[in-house]
Short mmCIF file of C-alpha atoms in Angstrom, two decimals:
data_model
loop_
_atom_site.label_atom_id
_atom_site.label_comp_id
_atom_site.label_asym_id
_atom_site.label_seq_id
_atom_site.Cartn_x
_atom_site.Cartn_y
_atom_site.Cartn_z
CA MET A 24 -22.20 6.17 20.01
CA THR A 25 -19.84 5.44 17.12
CA ASP A 26 -16.59 5.03 19.06
CA PHE A 27 -16.23 1.64 17.36
CA LEU A 28 -15.20 3.48 14.19
CA ASN A 29 -11.94 4.27 15.98
CA PHE A 30 -11.26 0.66 16.98
CA ASP A 31 -8.90 -1.51 14.98
CA LEU A 32 -10.17 -4.12 12.54
CA CYS A 33 -9.49 -7.18 14.69
CA ARG A 34 -11.29 -5.77 17.73
CA THR A 35 -14.26 -4.64 15.65
CA ALA A 36 -14.53 -8.00 13.89
CA ASN A 37 -14.77 -9.68 17.30
CA LEU A 38 -17.63 -7.33 18.26
CA VAL A 39 -19.56 -8.17 15.10
CA SER A 40 -19.01 -11.92 15.28
CA SER A 41 -20.07 -11.97 18.96
CA GLY A 42 -23.27 -10.05 18.21
CA GLU A 43 -22.31 -7.04 20.33
CA LEU A 44 -22.30 -4.86 17.21
CA SER A 45 -24.40 -5.38 14.10
CA ALA A 46 -22.89 -5.21 10.64
CA VAL A 47 -25.68 -2.81 9.63
CA GLU A 48 -24.93 -0.39 12.46
CA LEU A 49 -21.23 -0.54 11.67
CA THR A 50 -21.71 -0.06 7.93
CA THR A 51 -24.16 2.81 8.42
CA ALA A 52 -21.65 4.61 10.61
CA SER A 53 -18.87 4.09 8.05
CA ILE A 54 -21.06 5.41 5.24
CA ASN A 55 -22.02 8.46 7.29
CA ARG A 56 -18.38 9.22 8.01
CA ALA A 57 -17.43 8.74 4.36
CA GLU A 58 -20.09 11.21 3.26
CA ALA A 59 -19.17 13.71 5.96
CA LEU A 60 -15.46 13.66 5.11
CA GLN A 61 -15.69 13.43 1.33
CA PRO A 62 -15.73 17.25 0.85
CA LYS A 63 -12.57 17.49 2.97
CA LEU A 64 -10.57 14.46 1.81
CA ASN A 65 -12.06 13.36 -1.54
CA SER A 66 -10.93 9.82 -0.77
CA PHE A 67 -13.75 8.08 -2.68
CA ILE A 68 -14.46 7.90 -6.41
CA SER A 69 -17.61 5.86 -5.79
CA LEU A 70 -19.58 5.06 -2.64
CA GLU A 71 -21.90 2.04 -2.92
CA LYS A 72 -24.21 2.66 0.00
CA ASP A 73 -27.20 0.51 -0.92
CA GLU A 74 -25.13 -2.51 -1.93
CA ALA A 75 -23.01 -2.30 1.22
CA LEU A 76 -26.04 -2.06 3.52
CA GLU A 77 -27.74 -4.97 1.76
CA ALA A 78 -24.60 -7.08 2.22
CA ALA A 79 -24.42 -6.03 5.89
CA GLU A 80 -28.02 -7.12 6.46
CA ASN A 81 -27.18 -10.49 4.95
CA ILE A 82 -24.17 -10.86 7.27
CA ASP A 83 -26.33 -10.10 10.33
CA LYS A 84 -28.93 -12.68 9.27
CA ARG A 85 -26.29 -15.34 8.77
CA LEU A 86 -24.70 -14.61 12.14
CA GLN A 87 -28.10 -14.77 13.85
CA LYS A 88 -28.56 -18.24 12.37
CA GLY A 89 -25.29 -19.27 13.95
CA GLU A 90 -23.35 -19.52 10.69
CA ARG A 91 -19.57 -19.34 10.77
CA ILE A 92 -18.60 -16.77 8.17
CA GLY A 93 -15.03 -15.58 8.30
CA SER A 94 -12.54 -13.41 10.15
CA LEU A 95 -13.75 -10.24 8.40
CA ALA A 96 -17.51 -10.76 8.86
CA GLY A 97 -19.31 -7.44 8.57
CA ILE A 98 -16.17 -5.29 8.30
CA PRO A 99 -16.47 -2.31 5.89
CA LEU A 100 -13.52 -2.06 3.52
CA ALA A 101 -12.96 0.04 0.42
CA HIS A 102 -10.30 -0.39 -2.23
CA LYS A 103 -8.20 1.48 -4.72
CA ASP A 104 -10.41 1.81 -7.80
CA MET A 105 -8.36 -0.54 -9.98
CA PHE A 106 -9.54 -3.92 -8.70
CA TYR A 107 -12.06 -5.24 -11.23
CA ARG A 108 -15.53 -6.46 -10.30
CA ASN A 109 -17.60 -8.25 -12.88
CA GLY A 110 -20.18 -5.88 -14.38
CA LYS A 111 -19.14 -2.93 -12.20
CA ILE A 112 -17.34 0.24 -13.24
CA THR A 113 -13.66 0.40 -12.32
CA THR A 114 -12.20 3.77 -13.33
CA CYS A 115 -8.51 3.21 -12.52
CA GLY A 116 -8.59 6.90 -11.62
CA SER A 117 -8.77 7.77 -15.31
CA LYS A 118 -11.00 9.47 -17.83
CA ILE A 119 -10.27 6.72 -20.34
CA ARG A 120 -11.84 4.06 -18.10
CA SER A 121 -14.52 6.22 -16.53
CA LYS A 122 -17.23 3.88 -17.89
CA PHE A 123 -15.28 0.63 -18.04
CA LYS A 124 -17.08 -2.41 -16.61
CA GLY A 125 -14.98 -5.38 -15.64
CA ASP A 126 -15.56 -8.80 -17.17
CA ARG A 127 -14.03 -10.52 -14.12
CA THR A 128 -13.70 -10.04 -10.38
CA SER A 129 -10.36 -9.61 -8.72
CA THR A 130 -9.29 -12.73 -6.82
CA ALA A 131 -8.20 -10.57 -3.88
CA LEU A 132 -11.68 -9.01 -3.67
CA SER A 133 -13.35 -12.41 -3.99
CA ARG A 134 -11.30 -13.77 -1.11
CA LEU A 135 -12.14 -10.78 1.09
CA GLU A 136 -15.84 -11.17 0.32
CA LYS A 137 -15.68 -14.88 1.14
CA ALA A 138 -14.20 -13.91 4.53
CA GLY A 139 -17.24 -11.70 5.16
CA ALA A 140 -15.81 -8.27 4.31
CA LEU A 141 -18.08 -5.58 2.87
CA TYR A 142 -17.25 -3.42 -0.17
CA LEU A 143 -17.98 0.23 0.60
CA GLY A 144 -16.69 1.76 -2.62
CA GLY A 145 -13.86 2.58 -5.01
CA LEU A 146 -11.15 4.82 -3.62
CA ASN A 147 -9.39 7.74 -5.24
CA MET A 148 -5.96 7.12 -6.74
CA SER A 149 -3.34 8.58 -8.99
CA GLU A 150 -4.44 8.15 -12.59
CA PHE A 151 -3.62 4.61 -13.78
CA ALA A 152 -1.56 4.19 -10.57
CA VAL A 153 1.15 6.51 -11.91
CA GLY A 154 2.59 8.91 -9.37
CA PRO A 155 3.59 9.10 -5.67
CA ILE A 156 1.68 12.31 -4.85
CA GLY A 157 -2.08 11.67 -4.79
CA ASN A 158 -3.24 14.29 -7.28
CA ASN A 159 -5.82 13.44 -9.92
CA VAL A 160 -6.91 15.81 -12.68
CA HIS A 161 -10.06 13.79 -13.46
CA TYR A 162 -11.61 13.07 -10.04
CA GLY A 163 -9.97 15.79 -7.99
CA ASP A 164 -6.98 15.60 -5.69
CA CYS A 165 -7.12 13.46 -2.57
CA PHE A 166 -6.05 15.20 0.68
CA ASN A 167 -4.13 14.17 3.76
CA PRO A 168 -6.34 13.66 6.85
CA TRP A 169 -3.65 15.16 9.12
CA ASN A 170 -3.54 18.42 7.17
CA GLN A 171 -5.56 18.99 4.01
CA GLU A 172 -2.92 21.30 2.54
CA HIS A 173 -0.65 18.27 2.23
CA THR A 174 -0.55 15.32 -0.12
CA PRO A 175 -1.66 11.89 1.14
CA GLY A 176 0.88 10.19 -1.14
CA GLY A 177 0.17 7.99 -4.11
CA SER A 178 -0.72 6.18 -6.00
CA SER A 179 -3.00 4.52 -3.42
CA SER A 180 -4.00 7.94 -2.10
CA GLY A 181 -7.63 7.24 -1.22
CA SER A 182 -6.64 4.02 0.52
CA GLY A 183 -4.28 5.88 2.85
CA ALA A 184 -6.74 8.72 3.52
CA ALA A 185 -9.79 6.49 4.09
CA VAL A 186 -7.99 4.22 6.56
CA ALA A 187 -6.28 7.08 8.43
CA SER A 188 -9.56 8.99 8.78
CA ARG A 189 -11.18 5.90 10.34
CA THR A 190 -13.72 5.71 7.52
CA VAL A 191 -12.91 2.09 6.70
CA TYR A 192 -10.95 -0.55 8.58
CA GLY A 193 -8.68 -1.45 5.71
CA ALA A 194 -8.14 -0.94 2.01
CA LEU A 195 -6.28 -2.70 -0.75
CA GLY A 196 -3.73 -0.76 -2.72
CA SER A 197 -1.22 -1.59 -5.41
CA ASP A 198 2.53 -1.11 -5.24
CA THR A 199 4.82 -0.96 -8.27
CA GLY A 200 7.45 1.38 -6.86
CA GLY A 201 6.05 2.41 -3.50
CA SER A 202 2.35 3.07 -4.07
CA ILE A 203 1.26 1.27 -0.89
CA ARG A 204 4.15 2.29 1.32
CA ILE A 205 4.28 5.98 0.40
CA PRO A 206 0.62 6.80 1.23
CA SER A 207 0.89 4.59 4.32
CA ALA A 208 3.83 6.68 5.52
CA MET A 209 2.26 10.02 4.62
CA CYS A 210 -1.09 9.15 6.22
CA GLY A 211 0.23 7.42 9.34
CA VAL A 212 -1.12 3.92 8.69
CA VAL A 213 0.37 0.47 8.14
CA GLY A 214 0.96 -0.80 4.63
CA ILE A 215 2.64 -3.89 3.25
CA LYS A 216 4.04 -4.59 -0.19
CA PRO A 217 4.26 -8.38 -0.20
CA THR A 218 6.80 -10.53 -1.96
CA GLN A 219 6.31 -10.46 -5.71
CA THR A 220 3.82 -13.27 -6.61
CA ARG A 221 2.59 -13.69 -2.99
CA VAL A 222 -0.86 -12.22 -3.85
CA SER A 223 -2.77 -12.98 -7.04
CA ARG A 224 -2.93 -10.14 -9.54
CA PHE A 225 -5.91 -11.58 -11.39
CA GLY A 226 -8.42 -8.78 -11.90
CA LEU A 227 -5.98 -5.98 -11.08
CA MET A 228 -5.45 -3.27 -13.73
CA PRO A 229 -1.78 -3.68 -14.68
CA LEU A 230 0.85 -0.96 -14.76
CA SER A 231 4.01 -3.04 -14.92
CA PHE A 232 3.80 -6.82 -15.13
CA SER A 233 7.26 -7.27 -13.62
CA PHE A 234 6.71 -5.13 -10.52
CA ASP A 235 2.98 -4.86 -9.73
CA CYS A 236 1.91 -6.10 -6.28
CA SER A 237 -1.20 -5.62 -4.19
CA GLY A 238 -1.57 -5.54 -0.43
CA PRO A 239 -3.50 -3.94 2.44
CA LEU A 240 -3.32 -0.59 4.19
CA THR A 241 -4.67 -0.84 7.73
CA ARG A 242 -4.65 0.79 11.16
CA THR A 243 -2.40 -1.79 12.81
CA VAL A 244 0.15 -4.42 11.86
CA ARG A 245 -2.12 -7.17 13.19
CA ASP A 246 -4.96 -5.91 10.97
CA ALA A 247 -2.67 -6.09 7.96
CA ALA A 248 -1.59 -9.60 8.93
CA ARG A 249 -5.22 -10.75 9.04
CA ILE A 250 -6.02 -9.36 5.60
CA MET A 251 -2.78 -10.65 4.10
CA HIS A 252 -3.50 -14.17 5.34
CA ILE A 253 -6.81 -14.03 3.47
CA ILE A 254 -5.62 -12.65 0.13
CA ALA A 255 -2.24 -14.41 -0.13
CA GLY A 256 -1.71 -17.77 -1.79
CA HIS A 257 -1.75 -19.43 -5.17
CA ASP A 258 -4.54 -18.68 -7.63
CA ARG A 259 -5.09 -20.83 -10.70
CA LYS A 260 -6.34 -17.74 -12.52
CA ASP A 261 -2.91 -16.15 -12.05
CA PRO A 262 -0.28 -18.73 -13.02
CA THR A 263 2.48 -16.38 -11.83
CA SER A 264 1.20 -16.50 -8.24
CA SER A 265 3.40 -18.48 -5.88
CA GLN A 266 2.40 -21.98 -4.77
CA ARG A 267 4.43 -21.58 -1.58
CA LYS A 268 2.42 -22.23 1.60
CA VAL A 269 1.04 -19.12 3.30
CA GLN A 270 1.95 -18.61 6.95
CA ASP A 271 -0.65 -17.71 9.56
CA TYR A 272 0.54 -14.13 9.72
CA GLU A 273 -1.64 -13.19 12.68
CA THR A 274 -0.10 -16.00 14.71
CA GLU A 275 3.32 -14.73 13.68
CA CYS A 276 2.45 -11.42 15.34
CA ASN A 277 2.38 -13.18 18.71
CA LYS A 278 5.95 -14.45 18.53
CA GLU A 279 8.88 -12.97 20.46
CA VAL A 280 11.33 -10.65 18.75
CA ALA A 281 14.14 -10.83 21.32
CA SER A 282 17.42 -11.83 19.67
CA MET A 283 16.12 -11.07 16.18
CA ARG A 284 18.55 -8.98 14.15
CA LEU A 285 17.65 -5.72 12.43
CA GLY A 286 20.05 -4.40 9.84
CA ILE A 287 20.79 -0.68 9.72
CA PRO A 288 22.02 0.18 6.21
CA SER A 289 25.33 2.03 6.23
CA SER A 290 24.49 3.85 3.00
CA TYR A 291 21.68 5.06 0.73
CA PHE A 292 18.49 4.69 2.80
CA TYR A 293 19.49 7.18 5.49
CA ASP A 294 21.08 9.67 3.09
CA ASP A 295 19.59 13.19 2.89
CA LEU A 296 16.93 12.57 5.54
CA ASP A 297 14.72 15.35 6.81
CA THR A 298 16.02 16.15 10.30
CA GLU A 299 12.70 15.28 11.96
CA VAL A 300 12.44 11.96 10.13
CA ASP A 301 16.00 11.22 11.22
CA ARG A 302 15.11 11.99 14.85
CA LEU A 303 12.07 9.70 14.76
CA LEU A 304 14.09 6.86 13.22
CA GLN A 305 16.70 7.22 15.98
CA GLU A 306 13.90 6.88 18.54
CA THR A 307 12.59 3.85 16.66
CA ARG A 308 15.96 2.14 16.90
CA LYS A 309 16.00 2.74 20.66
CA ILE A 310 12.60 1.09 21.02
CA PHE A 311 13.75 -1.99 19.14
CA LYS A 312 16.83 -2.12 21.37
CA ASP A 313 14.55 -2.06 24.42
CA LEU A 314 12.72 -5.03 22.88
CA LYS A 315 16.07 -6.89 22.89
CA VAL A 316 16.31 -6.79 19.11
CA GLU A 317 19.93 -6.74 18.00
CA LEU A 318 20.82 -3.84 15.70
CA VAL A 319 23.64 -4.50 13.26
CA SER A 320 25.24 -2.25 10.67
CA VAL A 321 24.86 -3.68 7.18
CA ASP A 322 26.51 -2.65 3.95
CA VAL A 323 23.92 -2.68 1.17
CA PRO A 324 24.77 -3.05 -2.53
CA SER A 325 24.67 0.07 -4.67
CA HIS A 326 21.20 1.09 -5.79
CA ASP A 327 22.25 3.40 -8.62
CA HIS A 328 21.98 0.88 -11.46
CA ILE A 329 18.93 -0.79 -9.90
CA ASN A 330 17.06 2.53 -9.94
CA LEU A 331 17.96 3.19 -13.57
CA ILE A 332 16.90 -0.16 -14.93
CA TRP A 333 13.76 -0.29 -12.72
CA ALA A 334 12.60 3.00 -14.25
CA ALA A 335 13.36 1.82 -17.79
CA ALA A 336 11.58 -1.52 -17.36
CA LEU A 337 8.52 -0.04 -15.66
CA ALA A 338 8.14 2.64 -18.34
CA ALA A 339 8.58 0.12 -21.15
CA GLU A 340 5.88 -2.16 -19.78
CA ALA A 341 3.51 0.72 -18.97
CA SER A 342 3.84 2.22 -22.44
CA THR A 343 3.16 -1.19 -23.99
CA ILE A 344 -0.11 -1.43 -22.04
CA HIS A 345 -1.09 2.15 -22.91
CA ARG A 346 0.23 2.38 -26.46
CA LYS A 347 -3.17 2.17 -28.15
CA TRP A 348 -4.67 4.83 -25.85
CA LEU A 349 -1.63 7.08 -26.23
CA ARG A 350 -2.19 6.99 -29.98
CA GLU A 351 -5.99 7.31 -29.99
CA ARG A 352 -6.75 9.33 -26.82
CA PRO A 353 -3.60 11.29 -25.90
CA ASN A 354 -5.54 14.29 -24.58
CA ASP A 355 -7.45 12.16 -22.08
CA TYR A 356 -4.36 11.69 -19.90
CA GLY A 357 -3.24 14.08 -17.22
CA PRO A 358 0.03 15.80 -18.24
CA MET A 359 2.25 14.19 -15.58
CA VAL A 360 0.90 10.70 -16.25
CA LYS A 361 1.19 11.06 -19.99
CA ARG A 362 4.78 12.25 -19.76
CA ARG A 363 5.85 9.40 -17.51
CA ILE A 364 4.18 6.69 -19.61
CA GLU A 365 5.44 8.11 -22.92
CA PHE A 366 8.98 7.84 -21.57
CA GLY A 367 8.70 4.10 -22.09
CA LEU A 368 8.22 4.44 -25.83
CA TYR A 369 11.82 5.59 -26.14
CA GLN A 370 13.45 2.85 -24.08
CA PRO A 371 15.67 0.53 -26.15
CA ALA A 372 14.88 -3.16 -25.99
CA THR A 373 18.42 -3.80 -24.76
CA ARG A 374 17.83 -1.71 -21.62
CA TYR A 375 14.51 -3.45 -20.92
CA LEU A 376 16.02 -6.92 -21.33
CA GLU A 377 18.98 -5.89 -19.20
CA ALA A 378 16.60 -4.95 -16.38
CA LEU A 379 14.82 -8.31 -16.50
CA THR A 380 17.88 -10.52 -16.87
CA LEU A 381 19.85 -8.81 -14.09
CA ARG A 382 17.03 -8.97 -11.57
CA GLU A 383 17.82 -12.47 -10.30
CA LYS A 384 21.52 -11.61 -9.98
CA TYR A 385 20.83 -8.45 -7.99
CA LEU A 386 18.32 -10.26 -5.76
CA ARG A 387 20.76 -13.09 -5.02
CA ASN A 388 23.50 -10.57 -4.24
CA TYR A 389 21.15 -8.62 -1.95
CA CYS A 390 20.15 -11.73 -0.02
CA ASP A 391 23.75 -12.90 0.31
CA THR A 392 25.08 -9.49 1.30
CA VAL A 393 22.25 -8.22 3.50
CA PHE A 394 20.03 -11.01 4.79
CA SER A 395 22.93 -13.28 5.74
CA LYS A 396 23.57 -10.71 8.48
CA CYS A 397 20.04 -9.81 9.64
CA ASP A 398 16.40 -10.89 9.69
CA ALA A 399 15.22 -7.61 8.18
CA LEU A 400 16.41 -4.15 7.24
CA LEU A 401 15.15 -1.10 9.14
CA THR A 402 14.96 2.02 6.98
CA PRO A 403 12.90 5.20 6.70
CA THR A 404 9.96 4.58 4.37
CA MET A 405 10.43 8.08 2.98
CA PRO A 406 13.11 10.72 3.46
CA VAL A 407 10.50 13.41 4.18
CA VAL A 408 7.03 13.84 5.64
CA ALA A 409 4.08 14.71 3.39
CA PRO A 410 4.78 17.91 1.43
CA ARG A 411 2.23 20.59 0.65
CA TYR A 412 0.49 20.43 -2.70
CA GLN A 413 1.37 24.04 -3.45
CA ASP A 414 5.07 23.21 -3.16
CA LEU A 415 4.94 20.40 -5.72
CA ASP A 416 5.19 20.24 -9.49
CA VAL A 417 2.22 18.01 -10.32
CA GLY A 418 1.76 19.22 -13.88
CA GLY A 419 4.48 17.29 -15.65
CA GLY A 420 6.96 20.17 -15.67
CA GLU A 421 10.74 20.10 -15.47
CA GLY A 422 10.73 19.53 -11.71
CA MET A 423 8.48 16.47 -11.88
CA PRO A 424 11.09 13.71 -12.46
CA ALA A 425 13.25 14.82 -9.52
CA LEU A 426 10.18 15.02 -7.29
CA VAL A 427 9.07 11.49 -8.16
CA LEU A 428 12.56 10.11 -7.60
CA MET A 429 12.90 11.83 -4.23
CA LEU A 430 9.57 10.60 -2.85
CA SER A 431 10.15 7.00 -3.96
CA ARG A 432 13.91 6.72 -3.41
CA ASN A 433 13.57 4.24 -0.51
CA THR A 434 10.75 2.18 -1.99
CA ARG A 435 11.47 1.63 -5.68
CA PRO A 436 14.67 -0.49 -5.31
CA ILE A 437 12.69 -2.93 -3.17
CA SER A 438 10.02 -3.18 -5.86
CA TYR A 439 12.66 -4.04 -8.45
CA LEU A 440 14.01 -6.81 -6.22
CA GLY A 441 10.51 -8.12 -5.46
CA LEU A 442 11.13 -8.13 -1.71
CA PRO A 443 8.43 -7.75 0.97
CA ALA A 444 8.38 -4.44 2.84
CA LEU A 445 6.18 -3.29 5.72
CA SER A 446 5.68 0.43 6.46
CA VAL A 447 4.82 1.28 10.08
CA PRO A 448 4.08 4.78 11.51
CA CYS A 449 6.66 5.93 14.05
CA GLY A 450 5.68 9.42 15.19
CA PHE A 451 4.94 12.92 14.03
CA SER A 452 6.85 15.98 12.91
CA SER A 453 6.58 19.27 14.76
CA LYS A 454 3.80 20.19 12.31
CA GLY A 455 1.80 17.08 13.19
CA LEU A 456 2.57 15.08 10.03
CA PRO A 457 3.30 11.34 10.31
CA ALA A 458 6.60 9.63 9.57
CA ALA A 459 7.23 5.91 9.13
CA PHE A 460 9.87 3.23 9.04
CA GLN A 461 10.11 0.37 6.57
CA LEU A 462 10.97 -3.22 7.43
CA ILE A 463 12.42 -5.08 4.44
CA GLY A 464 12.94 -8.84 4.36
CA ARG A 465 14.09 -11.62 2.11
CA PRO A 466 11.44 -13.17 -0.20
CA PHE A 467 8.43 -14.68 1.63
CA SER A 468 9.54 -13.40 5.06
CA GLU A 469 6.33 -11.45 5.68
CA GLY A 470 5.83 -13.32 8.95
CA LYS A 471 9.03 -11.90 10.40
CA LEU A 472 8.10 -8.40 9.31
CA PHE A 473 4.68 -8.68 10.95
CA ARG A 474 6.31 -10.02 14.12
CA LEU A 475 8.72 -7.07 14.35
CA GLY A 476 6.13 -4.46 13.39
CA ASN A 477 3.57 -5.77 15.87
CA ALA A 478 6.14 -5.80 18.70
CA TYR A 479 6.93 -2.17 17.94
CA GLN A 480 3.25 -1.22 18.02
CA ASN A 481 2.74 -3.06 21.30
CA ALA A 482 5.45 -0.81 22.75
CA THR A 483 4.16 2.47 21.26
CA GLU A 484 0.93 4.39 20.72
CA TRP A 485 1.45 6.19 17.41
CA HIS A 486 -1.03 3.95 15.59
CA ASN A 487 -3.76 4.90 18.07
CA THR A 488 -3.49 8.62 17.33
CA ILE A 489 -6.49 9.83 15.31
CA PRO A 490 -6.42 12.86 12.98
CA GLN A 491 -8.70 15.71 13.98
CA ILE A 492 -10.48 16.59 10.76
CA VAL A 493 -12.63 19.70 10.82
CA LYS A 494 -15.85 18.75 9.06
#
């Protein structure tokens, strides 16, 4: 029996820590599922079977001795293949780094390991974390567990697919403009982009220093809260990481939501929604009303200039990181990735500096205008459900920029502002594809987002629906 593969992380961790389930049995089952589904989903770049089983055996021995390990003891996780591990290959989904061995270990990974989590392997991703689709010309495209003709979203594509398929119990992703939230929405799992600086970026391959974040994709909000509590907090190796005290996010999940206020934006976020996404968001609002959450209409500042300067700043920073490779190895990039990164070489310094200097002003205005009226915003994570690969321009053609902007329209302004945002699945389209809502809060309000998201999941069953993947 391997029904435990379909349990959530918190329940499974309790089984392992109580001795009802061994870490070896659990890890073996996860490896078997990963191997069985790899031809269908291509969610892994590397699968470290022997190392994971050896670590699982060690966890079992320690538990048998009565050791207290951590809240993730024996839990198989896998992560977007851009978190460095000392002496291990981290490809970043690229040809250029196909043999790159890290000289350090990501602080986020170190903290997960200290809590007892197991590393199952490196997950597929958009090359160098560029792109919201999930395609990869070097390691093959990743596919959506709900329908393999459709994209899983990017750039944390393998993270979304591996968690949704119940292969692993959680996965770290990175988010610079939506790369955690988009695959979470497309794959029907939970994903959180934390406040900028909440999680250490030490040992994470950079894309844009100003906007990069990392966070978990999980099966439930409570699972995400548990992982976030472990990885959040100041890190001396990353001086930009916040020294602000970390809440006990899992405890926050237990708090009441009655009388909390959810803001419904009067513009932008609900514009041009797919009709089925719109229907599911209307049903979501009704559920929050039943939970005695107050819904208030909120005028949000214009996002037009924010989107322009976010794109300019991201491209400028990405092209600075990649400039040497663009000059020496231009043909080793996929066409879409190369085109998007090269765009930064032509950004004037004035536009880049404008983006950085205006950020604090826009954030202050957003907090004063929006969060003075509500505890969090409720928006669609994406305006559409996962599209089919065959309907997308993934080759860097003329239709590519519009496609990228459409898929990330509700996520990228939040990345510019550095705000926390939690994506939660909220139902399925008539074709069986997941949709999601996004809870957005003021800086360091992750606890409130977890509280609201967990209350919603306690009142619904979408997160317990499992994709039927034909092996």
